[in-house]
CSV table of C-alpha atoms and ligand atoms in Angstrom, one decimal:
chain,number,residue,atom,x,y,z
A,1,UNK,CA,-24.7,-11.5,9.7
A,2,UNK,CA,-25.8,-14.1,7.2
A,3,UNK,CA,-24.6,-13.9,3.3
A,4,UNK,CA,-21.5,-12.2,2.3
A,5,UNK,CA,-21.6,-8.4,2.1
A,6,UNK,CA,-20.8,-6.7,-0.9
A,7,UNK,CA,-18.8,-3.2,-0.6
A,8,UNK,CA,-19.5,-0.6,-3.1
A,9,UNK,CA,-17.0,2.3,-3.1
A,10,UNK,CA,-18.4,5.2,-4.7
A,11,UNK,CA,-21.8,3.7,-4.3
A,12,UNK,CA,-23.2,7.3,-4.0
A,13,UNK,CA,-21.9,8.2,-7.5
A,14,UNK,CA,-23.7,8.0,-10.9
A,15,UNK,CA,-22.8,4.4,-12.0
A,16,UNK,CA,-22.2,3.0,-8.3
A,17,UNK,CA,-25.7,4.1,-7.2
A,18,UNK,CA,-27.3,2.1,-10.0
A,19,UNK,CA,-25.2,-0.8,-9.0
A,20,UNK,CA,-26.2,-0.5,-5.4
A,21,UNK,CA,-29.9,-0.4,-6.3
A,22,UNK,CA,-29.9,-3.3,-8.5
A,23,UNK,CA,-27.9,-5.3,-6.1
A,24,UNK,CA,-30.2,-4.4,-3.2
A,25,UNK,CA,-33.2,-5.1,-5.4
A,26,UNK,CA,-31.9,-8.6,-6.1
A,27,UNK,CA,-31.5,-9.3,-2.2
A,28,UNK,CA,-27.8,-8.8,-1.9
A,29,UNK,CA,-26.4,-7.4,1.1
A,30,UNK,CA,-24.7,-4.1,0.0
A,31,UNK,CA,-22.6,-1.5,2.0
A,32,UNK,CA,-21.6,1.8,0.3
A,33,UNK,CA,-18.3,3.7,1.1
A,34,UNK,CA,-18.3,7.1,-0.5
A,35,UNK,CA,-16.9,10.4,0.7
A,36,UNK,CA,-19.5,12.4,-0.8
A,37,UNK,CA,-17.1,14.7,-2.9
A,38,UNK,CA,-19.0,13.9,-5.9
A,39,UNK,CA,-21.7,11.7,-4.7
A,40,UNK,CA,-25.1,12.0,-3.0
A,41,UNK,CA,-26.5,10.6,0.2
A,42,UNK,CA,-29.9,10.3,-1.2
A,43,UNK,CA,-28.8,8.3,-4.2
A,44,UNK,CA,-27.8,5.4,-1.9
A,45,UNK,CA,-31.2,3.4,-1.8
A,46,UNK,CA,-30.1,0.2,-0.3
A,47,UNK,CA,-27.8,-0.6,2.6
A,48,UNK,CA,-25.6,1.6,5.1
A,49,UNK,CA,-23.6,4.3,3.7
A,50,UNK,CA,-20.3,4.9,5.5
A,51,UNK,CA,-19.0,8.4,4.8
A,52,UNK,CA,-15.3,8.2,4.1
A,53,UNK,CA,-12.4,7.9,1.8
A,54,UNK,CA,-10.8,5.0,0.1
A,55,UNK,CA,-7.3,6.4,1.1
A,56,UNK,CA,-8.3,5.7,4.9
A,57,UNK,CA,-6.7,2.4,5.4
A,58,UNK,CA,-8.2,1.8,9.0
A,59,UNK,CA,-11.6,2.7,7.8
A,60,UNK,CA,-11.6,0.7,4.8
A,61,UNK,CA,-10.3,-2.4,6.9
A,62,UNK,CA,-12.8,-1.8,9.4
A,63,UNK,CA,-15.7,-1.6,7.1
A,64,UNK,CA,-14.6,-4.9,5.2
A,65,UNK,CA,-14.3,-6.7,8.8
A,66,UNK,CA,-17.5,-5.2,10.5
A,67,UNK,CA,-19.7,-5.9,7.5
A,68,UNK,CA,-18.3,-9.4,6.7
A,69,UNK,CA,-17.4,-8.2,3.0
A,70,UNK,CA,-16.8,-10.9,0.6
A,71,UNK,CA,-16.6,-8.9,-2.6
A,72,UNK,CA,-15.5,-5.2,-3.4
A,73,UNK,CA,-16.9,-3.3,-6.2
A,74,UNK,CA,-14.6,-0.5,-6.6
A,75,UNK,CA,-16.2,2.7,-8.3
A,76,UNK,CA,-14.7,5.5,-6.2
A,77,UNK,CA,-12.9,7.8,-8.9
A,78,UNK,CA,-12.8,11.2,-10.3
A,79,UNK,CA,-14.0,11.1,-13.8
A,80,UNK,CA,-13.5,14.4,-15.4
A,81,UNK,CA,-10.8,14.3,-18.4
A,82,UNK,CA,-10.2,18.1,-18.5
A,83,UNK,CA,-9.8,18.2,-14.7
A,84,UNK,CA,-7.5,15.3,-14.9
A,85,UNK,CA,-5.2,17.2,-17.5
A,86,UNK,CA,-5.3,20.1,-15.3
A,87,UNK,CA,-4.6,18.5,-12.0
A,88,UNK,CA,-3.0,15.0,-12.9
A,89,UNK,CA,-1.6,14.3,-9.3
A,90,UNK,CA,-5.3,14.4,-8.1
A,91,UNK,CA,-6.2,11.6,-10.4
A,92,UNK,CA,-3.3,9.5,-9.7
A,93,UNK,CA,-3.7,10.1,-6.0
A,94,UNK,CA,-7.5,9.6,-5.9
A,95,UNK,CA,-7.9,6.9,-8.4
A,96,UNK,CA,-4.8,5.0,-8.7
A,97,UNK,CA,-3.4,5.2,-5.2
A,98,UNK,CA,-7.0,5.0,-4.0
A,99,UNK,CA,-7.4,1.6,-5.8
A,100,UNK,CA,-4.1,0.3,-4.2
A,101,UNK,CA,-5.1,1.2,-0.9
A,102,UNK,CA,-8.4,-0.7,-1.3
A,103,UNK,CA,-6.6,-3.7,-2.7
A,104,UNK,CA,-4.3,-3.7,0.1
A,105,UNK,CA,-7.1,-3.8,2.6
A,106,UNK,CA,-8.7,-6.6,0.7
A,107,UNK,CA,-5.5,-8.6,1.0
A,108,UNK,CA,-5.4,-7.7,4.7
A,109,UNK,CA,-8.7,-8.9,5.4
A,110,UNK,CA,-9.1,-11.8,3.1
A,111,UNK,CA,-11.5,-10.4,0.5
A,112,UNK,CA,-10.6,-12.5,-2.6
A,113,UNK,CA,-12.9,-11.1,-5.4
A,114,UNK,CA,-12.9,-7.6,-6.8
A,115,UNK,CA,-14.9,-5.9,-9.8
A,116,UNK,CA,-13.1,-2.8,-10.9
A,117,UNK,CA,-14.7,0.1,-13.2
A,118,UNK,CA,-12.2,0.9,-15.8
A,119,UNK,CA,-12.7,3.0,-18.9
A,120,UNK,CA,-12.6,3.0,-22.6
A,121,UNK,CA,-10.2,6.0,-22.0
A,122,UNK,CA,-7.5,3.3,-21.5
A,123,UNK,CA,-7.4,2.8,-25.4
A,124,UNK,CA,-6.8,6.5,-26.2
A,125,UNK,CA,-7.3,6.8,-30.0
A,126,UNK,CA,-7.5,3.2,-31.2
A,127,UNK,CA,-6.9,2.4,-35.1
A,128,UNK,CA,-10.1,2.4,-37.1
A,129,UNK,CA,-11.9,3.6,-33.9
A,130,UNK,CA,-13.0,0.2,-32.7
A,131,UNK,CA,-11.3,-1.4,-29.7
A,132,UNK,CA,-11.3,-5.1,-28.5
A,133,UNK,CA,-9.9,-6.1,-25.3
A,134,UNK,CA,-6.6,-6.9,-27.0
A,135,UNK,CA,-6.3,-3.5,-28.7
A,136,UNK,CA,-3.1,-1.8,-27.4
A,137,UNK,CA,-3.8,0.4,-24.4
A,138,UNK,CA,-2.4,4.0,-25.1
A,139,UNK,CA,-4.3,6.5,-22.9
A,140,UNK,CA,-4.1,10.1,-24.0
A,141,UNK,CA,-5.1,11.8,-20.7
A,142,UNK,CA,-4.3,11.3,-16.9
A,143,UNK,CA,-7.7,10.0,-16.2
A,144,UNK,CA,-7.1,7.1,-18.7
A,145,UNK,CA,-3.7,6.7,-17.4
A,146,UNK,CA,-5.1,6.6,-13.8
A,147,UNK,CA,-7.5,3.9,-14.9
A,148,UNK,CA,-4.9,1.9,-16.7
A,149,UNK,CA,-2.4,1.9,-13.8
A,150,UNK,CA,-5.2,0.7,-11.6
A,151,UNK,CA,-5.8,-2.2,-14.0
A,152,UNK,CA,-2.0,-3.2,-14.0
A,153,UNK,CA,-2.0,-3.1,-10.1
A,154,UNK,CA,-5.1,-5.5,-10.1
A,155,UNK,CA,-3.5,-7.7,-12.8
A,156,UNK,CA,-0.4,-8.2,-10.6
A,157,UNK,CA,-2.1,-8.5,-7.4
A,158,UNK,CA,-4.3,-11.2,-8.7
A,159,UNK,CA,-1.2,-13.0,-10.1
A,160,UNK,CA,0.6,-12.8,-6.8
A,161,UNK,CA,-2.4,-13.8,-4.4
A,162,UNK,CA,-5.6,-15.5,-4.4
A,163,UNK,CA,-7.7,-12.5,-5.4
A,164,UNK,CA,-9.6,-12.8,-8.7
A,165,UNK,CA,-11.1,-9.8,-10.5
A,166,UNK,CA,-13.5,-8.5,-13.3
A,167,UNK,CA,-12.4,-5.2,-14.8
A,168,UNK,CA,-15.0,-3.6,-17.1
A,169,UNK,CA,-14.0,-1.0,-19.5
A,170,UNK,CA,-17.1,1.3,-19.7
A,171,UNK,CA,-17.8,3.1,-23.0
A,172,UNK,CA,-20.1,6.2,-22.9
A,173,UNK,CA,-22.5,5.7,-20.0
A,174,UNK,CA,-25.9,7.5,-20.1
A,175,UNK,CA,-29.4,7.4,-19.1
A,176,UNK,CA,-30.6,6.6,-15.6
A,177,UNK,CA,-32.8,4.3,-13.6
A,178,UNK,CA,-36.1,3.7,-15.6
A,179,UNK,CA,-38.1,3.6,-12.3
A,180,UNK,CA,-36.9,7.4,-12.0
A,181,UNK,CA,-35.5,7.1,-8.5
A,182,UNK,CA,-31.9,7.8,-9.1
A,183,UNK,CA,-29.9,9.5,-12.1
A,184,UNK,CA,-26.9,11.5,-12.8
A,185,UNK,CA,-26.7,14.6,-10.5
A,186,UNK,CA,-23.2,15.7,-11.2
A,187,UNK,CA,-23.1,19.5,-11.5
A,188,UNK,CA,-21.0,21.2,-14.2
A,189,UNK,CA,-21.6,18.0,-16.4
A,190,UNK,CA,-19.6,17.6,-19.5
A,191,UNK,CA,-21.1,14.4,-20.9
A,192,UNK,CA,-23.2,14.8,-24.2
A,193,UNK,CA,-26.2,13.1,-23.0
A,194,UNK,CA,-26.3,15.0,-19.8
A,195,UNK,CA,-25.5,18.4,-21.4
A,196,UNK,CA,-28.3,18.0,-23.9
A,197,UNK,CA,-30.7,17.0,-21.0
A,198,UNK,CA,-29.9,20.2,-19.2
A,199,UNK,CA,-30.5,22.1,-22.4
A,200,UNK,CA,-34.0,20.6,-22.8
A,201,UNK,CA,-35.0,21.7,-19.1
A,202,UNK,CA,-33.7,25.2,-19.7
A,203,UNK,CA,-30.5,25.0,-17.8
A,204,UNK,CA,-28.2,25.7,-21.0
A,205,UNK,CA,-29.4,28.0,-23.9
A,206,UNK,CA,-27.9,25.6,-26.4
A,207,UNK,CA,-25.8,22.5,-27.0
A,208,UNK,CA,-22.2,22.9,-28.3
A,209,UNK,CA,-21.2,20.2,-31.1
A,210,UNK,CA,-17.7,19.8,-30.9
A,211,UNK,CA,-16.3,19.3,-34.4
A,212,UNK,CA,-18.2,18.8,-37.4
A,213,UNK,CA,-15.1,17.9,-39.9
A,214,UNK,CA,-14.4,14.4,-38.3
A,215,UNK,CA,-14.1,11.7,-40.9
A,216,UNK,CA,-17.3,10.1,-39.9
A,217,UNK,CA,-20.7,9.9,-41.7
A,218,UNK,CA,-22.1,13.0,-40.6
A,219,UNK,CA,-18.9,14.8,-39.6
A,220,UNK,CA,-19.4,14.6,-36.0
A,221,UNK,CA,-17.8,12.3,-33.3
A,222,UNK,CA,-19.1,8.6,-33.0
A,223,UNK,CA,-19.5,6.8,-29.6
A,224,UNK,CA,-20.8,3.6,-28.3
A,225,UNK,CA,-23.6,5.0,-25.9
A,226,UNK,CA,-24.6,2.4,-23.2
A,227,UNK,CA,-27.5,2.6,-20.8
A,228,UNK,CA,-26.5,2.8,-17.1
A,229,UNK,CA,-28.8,0.1,-16.2
A,230,UNK,CA,-27.0,-2.4,-18.5
A,231,UNK,CA,-23.8,-1.2,-17.1
A,232,UNK,CA,-25.2,-2.0,-13.8
A,233,UNK,CA,-26.5,-5.4,-14.8
A,234,UNK,CA,-23.0,-6.4,-16.1
A,235,UNK,CA,-21.7,-5.9,-12.5
A,236,UNK,CA,-24.3,-8.4,-11.3
A,237,UNK,CA,-23.2,-10.8,-13.8
A,238,UNK,CA,-19.6,-10.3,-12.9
A,239,UNK,CA,-20.6,-11.1,-9.3
A,240,UNK,CA,-22.1,-14.4,-10.6
A,241,UNK,CA,-19.1,-15.1,-12.4
A,242,UNK,CA,-16.7,-14.5,-9.5
A,243,UNK,CA,-18.7,-16.6,-7.5
A,244,UNK,CA,-18.6,-19.3,-9.8
A,245,UNK,CA,-14.9,-19.4,-9.2
A,246,UNK,CA,-14.0,-18.2,-12.6
A,247,UNK,CA,-10.6,-16.6,-13.5
A,248,UNK,CA,-9.9,-12.9,-13.7
A,249,UNK,CA,-10.9,-11.2,-16.7
A,250,UNK,CA,-11.0,-7.6,-18.3
A,251,UNK,CA,-14.0,-6.8,-20.6
A,252,UNK,CA,-15.2,-4.0,-22.7
A,253,UNK,CA,-18.7,-2.8,-21.5
A,254,UNK,CA,-20.5,-1.4,-24.4
A,255,UNK,CA,-23.0,-2.5,-27.1
A,256,UNK,CA,-20.6,-2.5,-30.2
A,257,UNK,CA,-22.6,0.2,-31.9
A,258,UNK,CA,-21.9,3.7,-32.6
A,259,UNK,CA,-24.0,6.8,-32.9
A,260,UNK,CA,-22.8,10.2,-33.9
A,261,UNK,CA,-23.3,13.4,-31.9
A,262,UNK,CA,-26.0,14.6,-34.4
A,263,UNK,CA,-27.8,11.3,-34.1
A,264,UNK,CA,-27.8,11.6,-30.1
A,265,UNK,CA,-29.0,15.2,-30.4
A,266,UNK,CA,-31.9,14.2,-32.7
A,267,UNK,CA,-33.0,11.4,-30.4
A,268,UNK,CA,-33.0,13.9,-27.6
A,269,UNK,CA,-35.1,16.3,-29.7
A,270,UNK,CA,-37.6,13.5,-30.3
A,271,UNK,CA,-37.8,12.6,-26.6
A,272,UNK,CA,-38.4,16.3,-25.9
A,273,UNK,CA,-40.8,17.0,-28.7
A,274,UNK,CA,-38.8,19.5,-30.3
A,275,UNK,CA,-35.4,20.1,-32.0
A,276,UNK,CA,-32.6,21.1,-29.8
A,277,UNK,CA,-30.7,24.5,-30.2
A,278,UNK,CA,-27.3,23.7,-31.2
A,279,UNK,CA,-23.9,25.4,-31.8
A,280,UNK,CA,-21.2,24.2,-33.9
A,281,UNK,CA,-17.9,24.5,-32.2
A,282,UNK,CA,-14.2,23.4,-33.1
A,283,UNK,CA,-13.2,19.9,-32.1
A,284,UNK,CA,-12.4,19.3,-28.5
A,285,UNK,CA,-8.8,18.6,-28.1
A,286,UNK,CA,-8.1,14.9,-27.3
A,287,UNK,CA,-11.4,13.6,-28.7
A,288,UNK,CA,-11.0,10.6,-31.0
A,289,UNK,CA,-13.4,10.8,-34.2
A,290,UNK,CA,-14.7,7.3,-33.3
A,291,UNK,CA,-14.7,5.1,-30.3
A,292,UNK,CA,-16.8,1.9,-30.6
A,293,UNK,CA,-16.4,-1.3,-28.4
A,294,UNK,CA,-16.0,-4.7,-29.7
A,295,UNK,CA,-18.5,-6.3,-27.1
A,296,UNK,CA,-18.6,-9.9,-28.0
A,297,UNK,CA,-16.4,-11.0,-25.3
A,298,UNK,CA,-18.7,-9.7,-22.3
A,299,UNK,CA,-21.5,-11.4,-23.6
A,300,UNK,CA,-19.7,-14.6,-24.1
A,301,UNK,CA,-18.0,-14.6,-20.8
A,302,UNK,CA,-20.5,-13.3,-18.4
A,303,UNK,CA,-23.6,-14.3,-20.4
A,304,UNK,CA,-24.7,-10.6,-20.0
A,305,UNK,CA,-27.6,-9.6,-22.2
A,306,UNK,CA,-28.3,-5.8,-22.6
A,307,UNK,CA,-31.8,-4.8,-22.1
A,308,UNK,CA,-31.7,-1.2,-23.0
A,309,UNK,CA,-29.9,-1.1,-26.4
A,310,UNK,CA,-30.8,2.0,-28.7
A,311,UNK,CA,-30.7,5.6,-28.0
A,312,UNK,CA,-34.3,6.3,-27.3
A,313,UNK,CA,-34.8,4.7,-24.0
A,314,UNK,CA,-31.4,6.2,-22.8
A,315,UNK,CA,-32.3,9.7,-23.6
A,316,UNK,CA,-35.8,9.4,-22.4
A,317,UNK,CA,-34.6,8.2,-18.9
A,318,UNK,CA,-31.7,10.8,-18.9
A,319,UNK,CA,-34.5,13.5,-19.4
A,320,UNK,CA,-37.0,12.1,-17.0
A,321,UNK,CA,-34.3,12.4,-14.3
A,322,UNK,CA,-33.4,16.0,-15.5
A,323,UNK,CA,-37.0,17.2,-15.2
A,324,UNK,CA,-37.0,15.7,-11.8
A,325,UNK,CA,-33.7,17.4,-10.9
A,326,UNK,CA,-34.9,20.7,-12.1
A,327,UNK,CA,-38.1,20.4,-10.0
A,328,UNK,CA,-36.1,19.6,-6.9
A,329,UNK,CA,-33.2,22.0,-7.1
A,330,UNK,CA,-34.4,25.0,-9.4
A,331,UNK,CA,-31.6,27.3,-10.3
A,332,UNK,CA,-31.2,30.1,-7.7
B,1,UFG,N1,-19.5,16.5,-27.3
B,1,UFG,C1,-20.4,17.5,-27.9
B,1,UFG,N2,-20.8,18.4,-27.1
B,1,UFG,C2,-20.8,18.3,-25.7
B,1,UFG,C3,-20.2,17.3,-25.1
B,1,UFG,C4,-19.6,16.4,-25.9
B,1,UFG,O1,-20.2,17.6,-29.0
B,1,UFG,O2,-21.3,19.3,-25.0
B,1,UFG,C5,-19.2,15.4,-28.1
B,1,UFG,C6,-17.8,15.0,-27.8
B,1,UFG,O3,-16.9,15.6,-28.6
B,1,UFG,C7,-17.8,13.5,-28.2
B,1,UFG,C8,-19.3,12.8,-27.9
B,1,UFG,O4,-20.0,14.2,-27.9
B,1,UFG,O5,-17.6,13.2,-29.7
B,1,UFG,C9,-19.1,12.3,-26.5
B,1,UFG,O6,-18.7,13.0,-25.5
B,1,UFG,P1,-18.6,12.9,-23.9
B,1,UFG,O7,-18.0,14.0,-23.3
B,1,UFG,O8,-20.1,12.6,-23.7
B,1,UFG,O9,-17.9,11.6,-23.8
B,1,UFG,P2,-16.4,11.1,-24.1
B,1,UFG,O10,-16.5,10.3,-25.2
B,1,UFG,O11,-15.6,12.4,-24.2
B,1,UFG,O12,-16.0,10.4,-22.9
B,1,UFG,C10,-16.2,9.2,-22.6
B,1,UFG,C11,-16.3,8.9,-21.0
B,1,UFG,C12,-14.9,9.2,-20.3
B,1,UFG,C13,-13.6,8.6,-20.9
B,1,UFG,C14,-13.7,9.1,-22.3
B,1,UFG,C15,-12.6,8.7,-23.0
B,1,UFG,O13,-17.3,9.3,-20.5
B,1,UFG,O14,-15.0,8.9,-18.9
B,1,UFG,O15,-14.9,8.6,-23.0
B,1,UFG,O16,-12.5,8.3,-24.3
B,1,UFG,F1,-12.7,9.2,-20.5
């Protein structure tokens, strides 16, 4: 079968599909496992798609074996914070127990390298709004807890076995493939950049601004927005790192720069060619005022250099994709 295969769980989802595309484009042999509960078949642009669940031990083991998988990149997870608050067991089962099962299968089949999708949600509301990798973890919702528990499992499994891992804690991921082939298709989106793009194409009458009285320069929430292509590139850098035999590490994946909700909406307005209609709302429960990465370690450790820093390209790519979605799947 040649070169070692890379299994991407959740490869039909938003971030996973961008990673599959970059892996495929760089000549890697990639296999996707996705249950299509949130993902899309046509988002998988390289390699076979196996439709199934990470909780299915027999299936996961068979895929690892039959495709000679050497490395697993594990994205398959539910990601909506409010849903995790309403139905925590769904998150612990799908995200935490799911990760446990995939790890168990890796050990059983001799897969000894693992890249894990973690989240800035593990930090909760960090002091000063800036988190480095040593900032105490204190998630404030089941989604964040489900990711942190997965990190702990990974840490302990790596300590007890020959497995090595890279865990990437994503900050606010946005945008889409600049080539326009794939993007974020999630229905009932809650993420700011996606909501704003949906407004521009006419799917929403306005964009809510959740909180205008935060202790931030313009009163709205500040986040570290990172282009999904740069997030995907960090995974390829993690792959090279693990192949070089380097030790397990947990890294923030952000730019280290914050933008407010109003700055994001202004950028979307620039890209759209007209200002957006906004609606000022109360704060959304559980939102920290500011959440920005200290992002030096990922650059030093992986040699990762972002290519899409700045809001303008991120929102342009998000908008291009939203226009395409709107043209292909017009509202009924
Ligand atoms: N916001 C609005 N209007 C919207 C949507 C969001 O004003 O319609 C604001 C939020 O209040 C926040 C900012 O825009 O200030 C970003 O909100 P998102 O929902 O886009 O992203 P979050 O920062 O809430 O979420 C991110 C990740 C999650 C992770 C969470 C934890 O996407 O996966 O951080 O901090 F769990």
